[in-house]
PDB file of C-alpha atoms in Angstrom:
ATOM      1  CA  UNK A   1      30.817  14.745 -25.497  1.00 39.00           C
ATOM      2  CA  UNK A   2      27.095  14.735 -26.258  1.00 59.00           C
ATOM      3  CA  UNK A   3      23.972  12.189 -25.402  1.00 88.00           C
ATOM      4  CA  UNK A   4      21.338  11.409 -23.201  1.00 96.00           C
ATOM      5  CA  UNK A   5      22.362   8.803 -20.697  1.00 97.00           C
ATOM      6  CA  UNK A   6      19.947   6.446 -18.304  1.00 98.00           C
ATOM      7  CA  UNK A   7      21.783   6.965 -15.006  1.00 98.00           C
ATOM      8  CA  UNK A   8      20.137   3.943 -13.355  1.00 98.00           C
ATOM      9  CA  UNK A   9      19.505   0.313 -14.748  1.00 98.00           C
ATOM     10  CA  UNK A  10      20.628  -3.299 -13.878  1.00 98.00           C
ATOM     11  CA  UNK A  11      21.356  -6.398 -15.909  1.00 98.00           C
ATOM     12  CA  UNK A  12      20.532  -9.764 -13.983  1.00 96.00           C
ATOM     13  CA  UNK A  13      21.034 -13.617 -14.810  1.00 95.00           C
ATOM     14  CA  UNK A  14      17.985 -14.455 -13.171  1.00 95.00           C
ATOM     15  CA  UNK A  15      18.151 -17.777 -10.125  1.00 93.00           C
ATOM     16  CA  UNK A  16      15.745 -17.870  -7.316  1.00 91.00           C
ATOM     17  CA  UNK A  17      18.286 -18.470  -5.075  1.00 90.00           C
ATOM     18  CA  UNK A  18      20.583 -15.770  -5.544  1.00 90.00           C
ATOM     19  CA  UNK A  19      17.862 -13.306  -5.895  1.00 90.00           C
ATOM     20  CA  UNK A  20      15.053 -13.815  -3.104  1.00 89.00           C
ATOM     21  CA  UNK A  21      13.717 -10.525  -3.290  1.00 90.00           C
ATOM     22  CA  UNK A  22      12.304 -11.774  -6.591  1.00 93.00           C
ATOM     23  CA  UNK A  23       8.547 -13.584  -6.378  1.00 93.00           C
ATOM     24  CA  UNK A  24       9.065 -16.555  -8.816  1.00 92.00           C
ATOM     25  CA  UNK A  25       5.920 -15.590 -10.385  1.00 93.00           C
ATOM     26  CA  UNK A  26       7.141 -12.059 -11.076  1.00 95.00           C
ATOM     27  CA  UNK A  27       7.584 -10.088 -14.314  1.00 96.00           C
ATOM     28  CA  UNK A  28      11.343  -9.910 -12.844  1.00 96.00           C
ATOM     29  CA  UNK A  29      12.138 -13.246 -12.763  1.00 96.00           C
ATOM     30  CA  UNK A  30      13.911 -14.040 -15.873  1.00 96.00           C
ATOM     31  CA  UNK A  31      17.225 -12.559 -16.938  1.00 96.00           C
ATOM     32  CA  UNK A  32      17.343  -9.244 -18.062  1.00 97.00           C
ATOM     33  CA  UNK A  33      20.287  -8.270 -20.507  1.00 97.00           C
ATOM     34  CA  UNK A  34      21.991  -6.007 -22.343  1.00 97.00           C
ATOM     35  CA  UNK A  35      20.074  -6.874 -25.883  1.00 97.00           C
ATOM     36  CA  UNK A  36      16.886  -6.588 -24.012  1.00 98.00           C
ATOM     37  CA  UNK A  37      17.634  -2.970 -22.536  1.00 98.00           C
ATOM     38  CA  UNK A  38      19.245  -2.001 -26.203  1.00 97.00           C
ATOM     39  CA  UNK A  39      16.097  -1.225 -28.253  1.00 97.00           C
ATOM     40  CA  UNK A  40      14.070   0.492 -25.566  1.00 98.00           C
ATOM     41  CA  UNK A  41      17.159   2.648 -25.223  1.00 97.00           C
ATOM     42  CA  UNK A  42      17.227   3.144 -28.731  1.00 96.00           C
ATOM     43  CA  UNK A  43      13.473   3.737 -28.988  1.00 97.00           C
ATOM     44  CA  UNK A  44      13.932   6.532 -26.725  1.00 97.00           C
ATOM     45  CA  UNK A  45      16.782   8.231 -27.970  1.00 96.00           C
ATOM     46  CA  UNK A  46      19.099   7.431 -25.081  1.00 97.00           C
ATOM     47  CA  UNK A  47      22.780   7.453 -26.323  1.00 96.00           C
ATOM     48  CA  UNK A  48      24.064   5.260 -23.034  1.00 96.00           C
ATOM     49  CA  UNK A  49      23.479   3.831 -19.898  1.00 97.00           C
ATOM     50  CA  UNK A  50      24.887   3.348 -16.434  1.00 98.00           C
ATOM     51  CA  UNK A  51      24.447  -0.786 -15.127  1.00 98.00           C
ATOM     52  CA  UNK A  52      23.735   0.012 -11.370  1.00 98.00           C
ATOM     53  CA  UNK A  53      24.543  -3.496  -8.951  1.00 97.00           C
ATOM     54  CA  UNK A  54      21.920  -5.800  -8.107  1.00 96.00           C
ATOM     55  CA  UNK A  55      24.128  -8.204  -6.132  1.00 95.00           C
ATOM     56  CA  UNK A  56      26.234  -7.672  -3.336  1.00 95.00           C
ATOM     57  CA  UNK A  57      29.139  -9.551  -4.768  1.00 96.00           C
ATOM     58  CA  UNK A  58      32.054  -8.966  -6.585  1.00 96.00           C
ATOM     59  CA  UNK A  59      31.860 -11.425  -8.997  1.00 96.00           C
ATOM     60  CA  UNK A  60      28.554  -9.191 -10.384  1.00 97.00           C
ATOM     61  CA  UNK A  61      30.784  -6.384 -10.552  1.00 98.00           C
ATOM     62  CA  UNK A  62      33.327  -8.108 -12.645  1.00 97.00           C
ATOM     63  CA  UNK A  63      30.358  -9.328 -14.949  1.00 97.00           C
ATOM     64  CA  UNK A  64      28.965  -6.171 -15.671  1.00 98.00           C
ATOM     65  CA  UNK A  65      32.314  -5.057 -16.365  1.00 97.00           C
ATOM     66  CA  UNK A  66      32.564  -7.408 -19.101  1.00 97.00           C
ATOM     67  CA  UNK A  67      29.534  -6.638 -20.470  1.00 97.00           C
ATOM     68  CA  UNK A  68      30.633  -3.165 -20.700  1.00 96.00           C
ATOM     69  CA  UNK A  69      33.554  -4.281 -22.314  1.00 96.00           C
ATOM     70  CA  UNK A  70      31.379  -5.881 -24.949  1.00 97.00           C
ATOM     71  CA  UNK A  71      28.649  -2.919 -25.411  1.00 97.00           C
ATOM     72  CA  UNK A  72      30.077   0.622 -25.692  1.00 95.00           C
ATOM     73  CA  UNK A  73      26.489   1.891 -25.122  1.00 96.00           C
ATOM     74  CA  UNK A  74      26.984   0.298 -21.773  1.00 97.00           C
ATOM     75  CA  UNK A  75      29.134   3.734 -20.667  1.00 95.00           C
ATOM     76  CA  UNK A  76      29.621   3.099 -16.813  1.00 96.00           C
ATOM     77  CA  UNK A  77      29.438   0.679 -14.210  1.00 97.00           C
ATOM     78  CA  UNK A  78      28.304   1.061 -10.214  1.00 98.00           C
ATOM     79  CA  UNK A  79      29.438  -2.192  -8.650  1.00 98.00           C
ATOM     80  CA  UNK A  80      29.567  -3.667  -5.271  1.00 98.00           C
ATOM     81  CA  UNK A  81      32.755  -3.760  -3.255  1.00 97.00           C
ATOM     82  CA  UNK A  82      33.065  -5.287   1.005  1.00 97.00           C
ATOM     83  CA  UNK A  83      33.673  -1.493   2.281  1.00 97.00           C
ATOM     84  CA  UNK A  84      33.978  -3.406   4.944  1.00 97.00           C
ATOM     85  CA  UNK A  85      36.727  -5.396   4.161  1.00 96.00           C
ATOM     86  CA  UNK A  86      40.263  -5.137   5.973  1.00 95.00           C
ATOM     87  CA  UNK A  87      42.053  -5.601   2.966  1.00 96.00           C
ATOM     88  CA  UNK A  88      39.360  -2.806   0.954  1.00 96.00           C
ATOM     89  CA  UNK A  89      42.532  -1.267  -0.292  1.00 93.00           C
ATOM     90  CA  UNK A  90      43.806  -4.047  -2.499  1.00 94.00           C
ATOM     91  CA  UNK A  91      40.199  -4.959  -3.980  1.00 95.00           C
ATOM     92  CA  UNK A  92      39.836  -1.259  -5.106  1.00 94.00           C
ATOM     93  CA  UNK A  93      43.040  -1.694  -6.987  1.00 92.00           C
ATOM     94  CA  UNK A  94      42.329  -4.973  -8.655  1.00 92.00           C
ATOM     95  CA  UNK A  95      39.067  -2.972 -10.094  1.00 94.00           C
ATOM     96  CA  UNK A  96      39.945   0.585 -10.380  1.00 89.00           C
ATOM     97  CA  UNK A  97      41.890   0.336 -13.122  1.00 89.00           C
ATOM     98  CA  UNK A  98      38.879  -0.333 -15.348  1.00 93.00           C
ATOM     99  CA  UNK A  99      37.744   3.001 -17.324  1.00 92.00           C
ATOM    100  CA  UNK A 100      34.266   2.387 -17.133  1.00 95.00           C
ATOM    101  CA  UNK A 101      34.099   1.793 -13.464  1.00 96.00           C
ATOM    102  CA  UNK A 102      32.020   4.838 -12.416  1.00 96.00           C
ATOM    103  CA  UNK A 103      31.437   3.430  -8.264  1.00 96.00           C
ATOM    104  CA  UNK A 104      29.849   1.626  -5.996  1.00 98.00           C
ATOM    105  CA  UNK A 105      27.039   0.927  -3.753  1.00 98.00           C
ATOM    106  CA  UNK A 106      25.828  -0.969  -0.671  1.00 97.00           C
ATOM    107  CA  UNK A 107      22.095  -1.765  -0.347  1.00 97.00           C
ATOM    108  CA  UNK A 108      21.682   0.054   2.929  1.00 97.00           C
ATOM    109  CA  UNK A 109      18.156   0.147   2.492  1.00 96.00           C
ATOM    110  CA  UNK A 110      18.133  -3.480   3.517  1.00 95.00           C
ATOM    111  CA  UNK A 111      20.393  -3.477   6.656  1.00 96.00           C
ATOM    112  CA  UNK A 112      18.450  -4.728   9.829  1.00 95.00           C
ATOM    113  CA  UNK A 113      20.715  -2.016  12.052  1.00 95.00           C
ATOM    114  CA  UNK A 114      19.308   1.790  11.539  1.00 92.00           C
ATOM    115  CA  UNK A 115      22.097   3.481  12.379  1.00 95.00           C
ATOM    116  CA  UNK A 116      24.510   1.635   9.559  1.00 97.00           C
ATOM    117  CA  UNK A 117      25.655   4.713   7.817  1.00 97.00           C
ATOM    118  CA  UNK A 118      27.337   5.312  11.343  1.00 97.00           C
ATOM    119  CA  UNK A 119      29.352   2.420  11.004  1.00 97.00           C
ATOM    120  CA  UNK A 120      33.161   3.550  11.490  1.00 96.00           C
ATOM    121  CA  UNK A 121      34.755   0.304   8.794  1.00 97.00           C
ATOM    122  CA  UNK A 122      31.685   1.288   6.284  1.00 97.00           C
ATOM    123  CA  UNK A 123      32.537   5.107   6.707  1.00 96.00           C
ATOM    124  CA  UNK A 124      36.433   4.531   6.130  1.00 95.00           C
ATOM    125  CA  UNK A 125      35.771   2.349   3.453  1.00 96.00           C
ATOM    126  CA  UNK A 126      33.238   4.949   1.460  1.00 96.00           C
ATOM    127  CA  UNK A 127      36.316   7.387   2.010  1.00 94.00           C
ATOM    128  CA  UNK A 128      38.856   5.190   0.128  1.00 94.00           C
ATOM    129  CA  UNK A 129      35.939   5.039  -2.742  1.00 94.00           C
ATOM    130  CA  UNK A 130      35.898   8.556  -2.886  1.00 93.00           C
ATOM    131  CA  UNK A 131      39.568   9.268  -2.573  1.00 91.00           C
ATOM    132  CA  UNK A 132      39.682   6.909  -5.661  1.00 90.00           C
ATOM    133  CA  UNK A 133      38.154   9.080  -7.962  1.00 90.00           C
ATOM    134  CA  UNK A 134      34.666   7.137  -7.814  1.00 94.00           C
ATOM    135  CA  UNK A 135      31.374   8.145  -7.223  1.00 96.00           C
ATOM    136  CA  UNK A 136      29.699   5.933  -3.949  1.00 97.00           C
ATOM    137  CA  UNK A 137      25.540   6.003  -4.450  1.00 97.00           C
ATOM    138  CA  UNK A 138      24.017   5.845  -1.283  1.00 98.00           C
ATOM    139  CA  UNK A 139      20.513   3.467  -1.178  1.00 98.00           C
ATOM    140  CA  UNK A 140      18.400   4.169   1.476  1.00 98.00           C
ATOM    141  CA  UNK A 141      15.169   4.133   2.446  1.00 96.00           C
ATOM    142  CA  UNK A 142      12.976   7.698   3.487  1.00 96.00           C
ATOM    143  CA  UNK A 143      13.319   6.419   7.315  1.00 95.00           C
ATOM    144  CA  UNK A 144      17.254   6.261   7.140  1.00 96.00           C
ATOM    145  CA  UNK A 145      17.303   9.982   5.750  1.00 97.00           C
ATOM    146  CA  UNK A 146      17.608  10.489   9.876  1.00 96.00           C
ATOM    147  CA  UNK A 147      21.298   9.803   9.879  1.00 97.00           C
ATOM    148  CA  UNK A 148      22.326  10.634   6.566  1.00 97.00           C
ATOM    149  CA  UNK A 149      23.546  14.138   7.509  1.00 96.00           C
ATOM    150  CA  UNK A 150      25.856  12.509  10.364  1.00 96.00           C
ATOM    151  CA  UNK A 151      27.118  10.065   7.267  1.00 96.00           C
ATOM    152  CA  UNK A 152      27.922  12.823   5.303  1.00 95.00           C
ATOM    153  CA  UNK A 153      29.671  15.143   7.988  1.00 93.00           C
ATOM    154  CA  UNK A 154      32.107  11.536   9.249  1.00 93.00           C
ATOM    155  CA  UNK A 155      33.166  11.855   5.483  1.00 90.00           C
ATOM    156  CA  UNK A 156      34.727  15.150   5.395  1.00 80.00           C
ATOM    157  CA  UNK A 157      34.445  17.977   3.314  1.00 63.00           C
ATOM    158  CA  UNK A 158      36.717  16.774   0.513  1.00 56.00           C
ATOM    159  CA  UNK A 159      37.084  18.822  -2.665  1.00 52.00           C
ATOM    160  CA  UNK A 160      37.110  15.072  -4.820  1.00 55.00           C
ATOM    161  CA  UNK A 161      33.615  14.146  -2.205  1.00 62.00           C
ATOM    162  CA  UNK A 162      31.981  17.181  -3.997  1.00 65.00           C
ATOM    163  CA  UNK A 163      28.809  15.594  -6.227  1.00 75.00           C
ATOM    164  CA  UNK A 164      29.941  12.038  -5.397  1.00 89.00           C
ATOM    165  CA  UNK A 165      27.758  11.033  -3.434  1.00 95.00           C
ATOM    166  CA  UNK A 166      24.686   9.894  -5.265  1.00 97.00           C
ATOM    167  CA  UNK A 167      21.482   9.751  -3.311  1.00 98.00           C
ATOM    168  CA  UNK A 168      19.504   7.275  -5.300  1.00 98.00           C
ATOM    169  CA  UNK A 169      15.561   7.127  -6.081  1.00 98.00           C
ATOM    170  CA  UNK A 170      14.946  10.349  -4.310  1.00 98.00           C
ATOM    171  CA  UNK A 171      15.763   7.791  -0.896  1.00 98.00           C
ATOM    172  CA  UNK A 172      12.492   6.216  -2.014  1.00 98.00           C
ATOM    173  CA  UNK A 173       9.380   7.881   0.007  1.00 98.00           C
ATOM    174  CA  UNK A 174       6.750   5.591   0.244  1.00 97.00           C
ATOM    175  CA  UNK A 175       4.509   7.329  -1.927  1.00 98.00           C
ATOM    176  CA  UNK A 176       2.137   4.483  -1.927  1.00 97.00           C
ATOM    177  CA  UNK A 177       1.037   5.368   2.055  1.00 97.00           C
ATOM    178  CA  UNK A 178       0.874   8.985   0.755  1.00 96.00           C
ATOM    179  CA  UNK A 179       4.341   9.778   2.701  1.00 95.00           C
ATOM    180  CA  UNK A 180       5.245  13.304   2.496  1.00 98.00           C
ATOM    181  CA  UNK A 181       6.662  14.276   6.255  1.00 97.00           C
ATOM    182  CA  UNK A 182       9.561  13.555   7.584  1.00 97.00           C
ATOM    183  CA  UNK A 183      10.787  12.664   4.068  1.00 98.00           C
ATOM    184  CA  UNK A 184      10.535  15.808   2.222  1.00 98.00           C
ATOM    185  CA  UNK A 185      12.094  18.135   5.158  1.00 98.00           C
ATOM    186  CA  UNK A 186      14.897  15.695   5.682  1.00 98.00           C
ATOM    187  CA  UNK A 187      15.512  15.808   1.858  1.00 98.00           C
ATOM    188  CA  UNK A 188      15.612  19.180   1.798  1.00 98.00           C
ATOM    189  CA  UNK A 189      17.637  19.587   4.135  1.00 97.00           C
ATOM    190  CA  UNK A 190      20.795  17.359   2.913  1.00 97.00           C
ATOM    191  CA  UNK A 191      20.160  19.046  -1.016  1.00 97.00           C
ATOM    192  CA  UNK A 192      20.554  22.527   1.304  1.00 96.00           C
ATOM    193  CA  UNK A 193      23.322  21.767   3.319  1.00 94.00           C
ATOM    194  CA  UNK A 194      25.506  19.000   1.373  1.00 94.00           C
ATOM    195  CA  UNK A 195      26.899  19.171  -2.429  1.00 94.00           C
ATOM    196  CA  UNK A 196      25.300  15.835  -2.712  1.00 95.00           C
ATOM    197  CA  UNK A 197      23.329  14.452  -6.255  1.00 96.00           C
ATOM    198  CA  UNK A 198      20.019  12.844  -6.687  1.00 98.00           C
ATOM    199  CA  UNK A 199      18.840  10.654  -8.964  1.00 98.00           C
ATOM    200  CA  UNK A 200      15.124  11.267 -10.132  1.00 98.00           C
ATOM    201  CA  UNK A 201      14.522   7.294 -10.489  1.00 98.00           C
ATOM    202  CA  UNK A 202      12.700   4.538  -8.721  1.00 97.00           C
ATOM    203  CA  UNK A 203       9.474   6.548  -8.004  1.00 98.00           C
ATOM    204  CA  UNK A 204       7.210   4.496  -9.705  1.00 98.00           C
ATOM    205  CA  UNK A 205       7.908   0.791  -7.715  1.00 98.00           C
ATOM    206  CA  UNK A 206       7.166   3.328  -4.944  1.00 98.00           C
ATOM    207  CA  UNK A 207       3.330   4.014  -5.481  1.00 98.00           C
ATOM    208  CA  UNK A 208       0.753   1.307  -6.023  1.00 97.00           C
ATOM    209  CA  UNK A 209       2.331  -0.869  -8.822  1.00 97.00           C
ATOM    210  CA  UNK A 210      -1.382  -1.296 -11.111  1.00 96.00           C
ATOM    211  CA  UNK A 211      -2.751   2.042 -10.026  1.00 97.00           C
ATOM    212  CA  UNK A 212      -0.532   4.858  -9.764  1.00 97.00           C
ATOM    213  CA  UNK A 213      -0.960   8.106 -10.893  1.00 97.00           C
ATOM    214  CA  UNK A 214       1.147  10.537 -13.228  1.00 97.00           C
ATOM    215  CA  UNK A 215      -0.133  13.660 -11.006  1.00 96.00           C
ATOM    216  CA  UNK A 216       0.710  11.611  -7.779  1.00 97.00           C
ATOM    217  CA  UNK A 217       4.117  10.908  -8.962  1.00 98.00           C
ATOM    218  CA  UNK A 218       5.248  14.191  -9.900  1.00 98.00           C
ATOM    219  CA  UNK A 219       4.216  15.611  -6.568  1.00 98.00           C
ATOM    220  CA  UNK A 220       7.227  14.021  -5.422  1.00 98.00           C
ATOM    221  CA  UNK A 221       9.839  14.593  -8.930  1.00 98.00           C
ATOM    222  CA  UNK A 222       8.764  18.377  -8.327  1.00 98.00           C
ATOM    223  CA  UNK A 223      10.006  18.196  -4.476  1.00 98.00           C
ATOM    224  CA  UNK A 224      12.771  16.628  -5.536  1.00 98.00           C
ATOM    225  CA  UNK A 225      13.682  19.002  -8.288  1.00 98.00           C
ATOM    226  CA  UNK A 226      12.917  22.259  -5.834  1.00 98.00           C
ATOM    227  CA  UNK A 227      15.437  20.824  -3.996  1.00 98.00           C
ATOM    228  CA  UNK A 228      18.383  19.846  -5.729  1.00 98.00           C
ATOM    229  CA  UNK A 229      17.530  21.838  -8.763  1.00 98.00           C
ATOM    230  CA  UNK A 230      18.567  20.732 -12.686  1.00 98.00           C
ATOM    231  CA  UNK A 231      22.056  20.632 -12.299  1.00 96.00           C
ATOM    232  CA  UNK A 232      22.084  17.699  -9.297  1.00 97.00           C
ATOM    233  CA  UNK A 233      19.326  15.597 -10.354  1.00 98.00           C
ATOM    234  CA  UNK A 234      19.567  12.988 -12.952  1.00 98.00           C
ATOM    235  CA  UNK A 235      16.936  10.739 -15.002  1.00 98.00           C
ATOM    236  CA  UNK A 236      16.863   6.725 -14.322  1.00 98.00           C
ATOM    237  CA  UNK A 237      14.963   4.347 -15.408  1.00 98.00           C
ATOM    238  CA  UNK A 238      15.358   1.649 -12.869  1.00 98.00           C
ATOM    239  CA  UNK A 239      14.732  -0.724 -15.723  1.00 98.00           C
ATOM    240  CA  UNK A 240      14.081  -3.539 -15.437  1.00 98.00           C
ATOM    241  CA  UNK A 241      12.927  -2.879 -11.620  1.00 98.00           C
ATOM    242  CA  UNK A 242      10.319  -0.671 -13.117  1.00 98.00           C
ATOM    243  CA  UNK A 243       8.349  -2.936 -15.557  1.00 98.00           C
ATOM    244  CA  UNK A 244       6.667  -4.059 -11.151  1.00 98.00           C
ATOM    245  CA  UNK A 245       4.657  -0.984 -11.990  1.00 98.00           C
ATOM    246  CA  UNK A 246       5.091   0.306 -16.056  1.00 98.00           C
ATOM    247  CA  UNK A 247       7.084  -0.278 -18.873  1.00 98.00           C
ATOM    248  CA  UNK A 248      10.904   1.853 -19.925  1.00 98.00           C
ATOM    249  CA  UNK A 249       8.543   4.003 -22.451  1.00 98.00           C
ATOM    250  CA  UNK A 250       6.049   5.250 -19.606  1.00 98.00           C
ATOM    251  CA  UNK A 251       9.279   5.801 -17.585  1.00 98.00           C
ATOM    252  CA  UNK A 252      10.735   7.606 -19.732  1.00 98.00           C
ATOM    253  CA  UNK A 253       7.339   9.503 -20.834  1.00 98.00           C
ATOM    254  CA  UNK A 254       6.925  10.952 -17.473  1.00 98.00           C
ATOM    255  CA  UNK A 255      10.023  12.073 -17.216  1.00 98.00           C
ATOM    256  CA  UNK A 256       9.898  14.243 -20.337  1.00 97.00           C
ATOM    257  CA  UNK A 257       6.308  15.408 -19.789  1.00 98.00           C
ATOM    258  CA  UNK A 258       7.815  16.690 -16.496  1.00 98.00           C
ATOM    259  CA  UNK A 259      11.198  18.468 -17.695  1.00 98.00           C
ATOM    260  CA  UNK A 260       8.977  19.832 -20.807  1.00 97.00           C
ATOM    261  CA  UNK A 261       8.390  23.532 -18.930  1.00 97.00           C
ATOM    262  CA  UNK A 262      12.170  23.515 -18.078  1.00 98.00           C
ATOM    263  CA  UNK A 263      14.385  25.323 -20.441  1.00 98.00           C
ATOM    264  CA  UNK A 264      16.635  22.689 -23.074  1.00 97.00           C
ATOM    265  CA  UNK A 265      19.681  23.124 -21.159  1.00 97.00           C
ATOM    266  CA  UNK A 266      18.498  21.969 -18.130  1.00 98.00           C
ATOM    267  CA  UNK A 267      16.478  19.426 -19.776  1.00 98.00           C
ATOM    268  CA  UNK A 268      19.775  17.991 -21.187  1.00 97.00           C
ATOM    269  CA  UNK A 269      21.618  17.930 -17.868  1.00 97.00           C
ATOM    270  CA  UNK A 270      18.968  16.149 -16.226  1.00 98.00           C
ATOM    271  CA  UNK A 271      18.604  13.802 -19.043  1.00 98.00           C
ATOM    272  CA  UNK A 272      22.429  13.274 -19.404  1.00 96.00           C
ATOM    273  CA  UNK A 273      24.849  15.955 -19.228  1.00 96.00           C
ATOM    274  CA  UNK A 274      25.026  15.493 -15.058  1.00 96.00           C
ATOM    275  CA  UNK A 275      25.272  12.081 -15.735  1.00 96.00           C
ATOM    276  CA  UNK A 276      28.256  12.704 -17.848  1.00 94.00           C
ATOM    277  CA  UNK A 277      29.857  14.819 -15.556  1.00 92.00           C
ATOM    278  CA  UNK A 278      29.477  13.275 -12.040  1.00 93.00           C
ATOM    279  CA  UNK A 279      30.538   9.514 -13.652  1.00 91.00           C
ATOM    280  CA  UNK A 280      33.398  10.576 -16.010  1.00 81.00           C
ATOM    281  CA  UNK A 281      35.399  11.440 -12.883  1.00 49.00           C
ATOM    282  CA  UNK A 282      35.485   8.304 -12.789  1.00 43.00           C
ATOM    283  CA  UNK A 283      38.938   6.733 -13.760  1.00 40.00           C
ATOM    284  CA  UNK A 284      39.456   7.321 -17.582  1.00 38.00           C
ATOM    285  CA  UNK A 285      36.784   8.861 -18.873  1.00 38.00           C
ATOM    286  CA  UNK A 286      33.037   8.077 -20.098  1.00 40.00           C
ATOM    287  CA  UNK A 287      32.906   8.035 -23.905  1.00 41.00           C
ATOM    288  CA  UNK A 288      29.187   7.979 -24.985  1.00 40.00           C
ATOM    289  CA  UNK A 289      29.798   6.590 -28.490  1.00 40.00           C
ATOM    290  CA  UNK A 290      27.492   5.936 -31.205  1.00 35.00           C
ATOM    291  CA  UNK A 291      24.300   3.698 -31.330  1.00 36.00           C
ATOM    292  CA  UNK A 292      25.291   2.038 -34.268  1.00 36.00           C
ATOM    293  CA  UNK A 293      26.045  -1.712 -34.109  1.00 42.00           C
ATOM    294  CA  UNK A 294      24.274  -4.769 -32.645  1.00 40.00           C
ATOM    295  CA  UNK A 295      23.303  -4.679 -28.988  1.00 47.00           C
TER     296      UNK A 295
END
């Protein structure tokens, strides 16, 4: 099973009220769809892609289902699911059974309480995830790094937890204030001490949207990569998030400017093969199929 694979994107039918984090002015405020993502993919050689939630309802999750259903190139789907939810067990099952299900994801990162990850219902109900054979990706914010570790530990040391748990947008320092400290101990840290993945994604939105630099950016991809090394980190786009600050080809250009000095193997995992691994244990399995056919 072979091809580069964008770990991170979203699909949205744009409406200002179910999306408020949206200005209505913004570059982001129209919908954004699988035949728009399909030729910048292409462009780029990417064989696949992994739709990432942008609501926090499962109706969204059935939709990109669907569309995954209708795309092959669309090879895996992180959805949103009430972890919450008394009856968590029965809403896993009604959505499990789909093969391209890869996980799922909360937006932490917007929770007004700090110490959410400590929640005992959110904590059971990332363990039933897990137990199911699906990856959970944890959003956060560099601030909420602080109780991470605790997170992890309530979850166990699970053989099926091992690489899992997806840490995405390198917990998003805020490289636009220069951030460096606490974020980059507290990141090394969890790479040092848990089997956890990273996804080298987001960075961009996270400087100064009209006047980033490559040099500044890859100050913090390097940390990351230190840390986790080639065989836990894996390329995202954050399309169409990222067009706030540059377009899917500059994404994707600093990427591979960065990985050039690696050797090909570890270029590949970064660029896909991790991708392929850590979501096709997943139920059924990812099948990255050919680009051929309409979008």
């Amino acid at each position: 099973m072979k091809g580069r694979v964008d770990a991170h994107q979203h699909f949205w039918a744009y409406s200002p009220d179910e999306f408020g984090w949206i200005a209505p002015d913004s570059v982001l405020a129209r919908n954004h769809g699988p035949q728009d993502l399909f030729p910048l993919l292409a462009a780029e050689g990417m064989a696949g892609t992994v739709a990432v939630q942008a609501r926090q309802t499962e109706a969204e999750t059935r939709w990109l289902l669907q569309m995954a259903d209708e795309h092959p190139w669309i090879v895996g789907v992180v959805g949103w699911i009430d972890l919450r939810a008394p009856d968590l067990d029965m809403r896993l099952r009604a959505l499990a059974h789909h093969p391209k299900l890869s996980g799922f994801r909360h937006v932490v990162q917007d929770e007004p309480d700090p110490r959410f990850l400590l929640d005992a219902a959110f904590q059971r109900g990332v363990r039933a995830v897990l137990a199911a054979g699906l990856v959970y990706e944890l959003l956060v914010r560099a601030p909420q790094l602080d109780h991470v570790p605790a997170f992890l530990d309530a979850l166990g040391e699970a053989p099926e937890a091992a690489g899992r748990i997806v840490i995405d947008h390198g917990a998003k320092p805020a490289i636009v204030a220069g951030e460096w400290e606490p974020w980059a101990g507290r990141i090394a840290a969890i790479a040092r001490r848990y089997p956890v993945t990273c996804k080298l994604s987001g960075l961009v939105t996270e400087a100064d949207h009209q006047t980033w630099r490559e040099d500044e950016v890859r100050r913090y991809m390097q940390h990351l990569l230190d840390c986790f090394g080639p065989e836990r980190l894996m390329f995202g786009s954050d399309w169409p998030v990222c067009l706030l600050a540059a377009s899917y080809e500059r994404v994707h250009d600093l990427a591979r400017r960065f990985l050039e000095p690696l050797a090909e193997h570890e270029r590949e995992a970064i660029m896909g093969g991790n991708a392929r691994r850590i979501y096709a244990r997943a139920p059924g399995r990812i099948d990255i199929q050919s680009m051929r056919g309409a979008a």
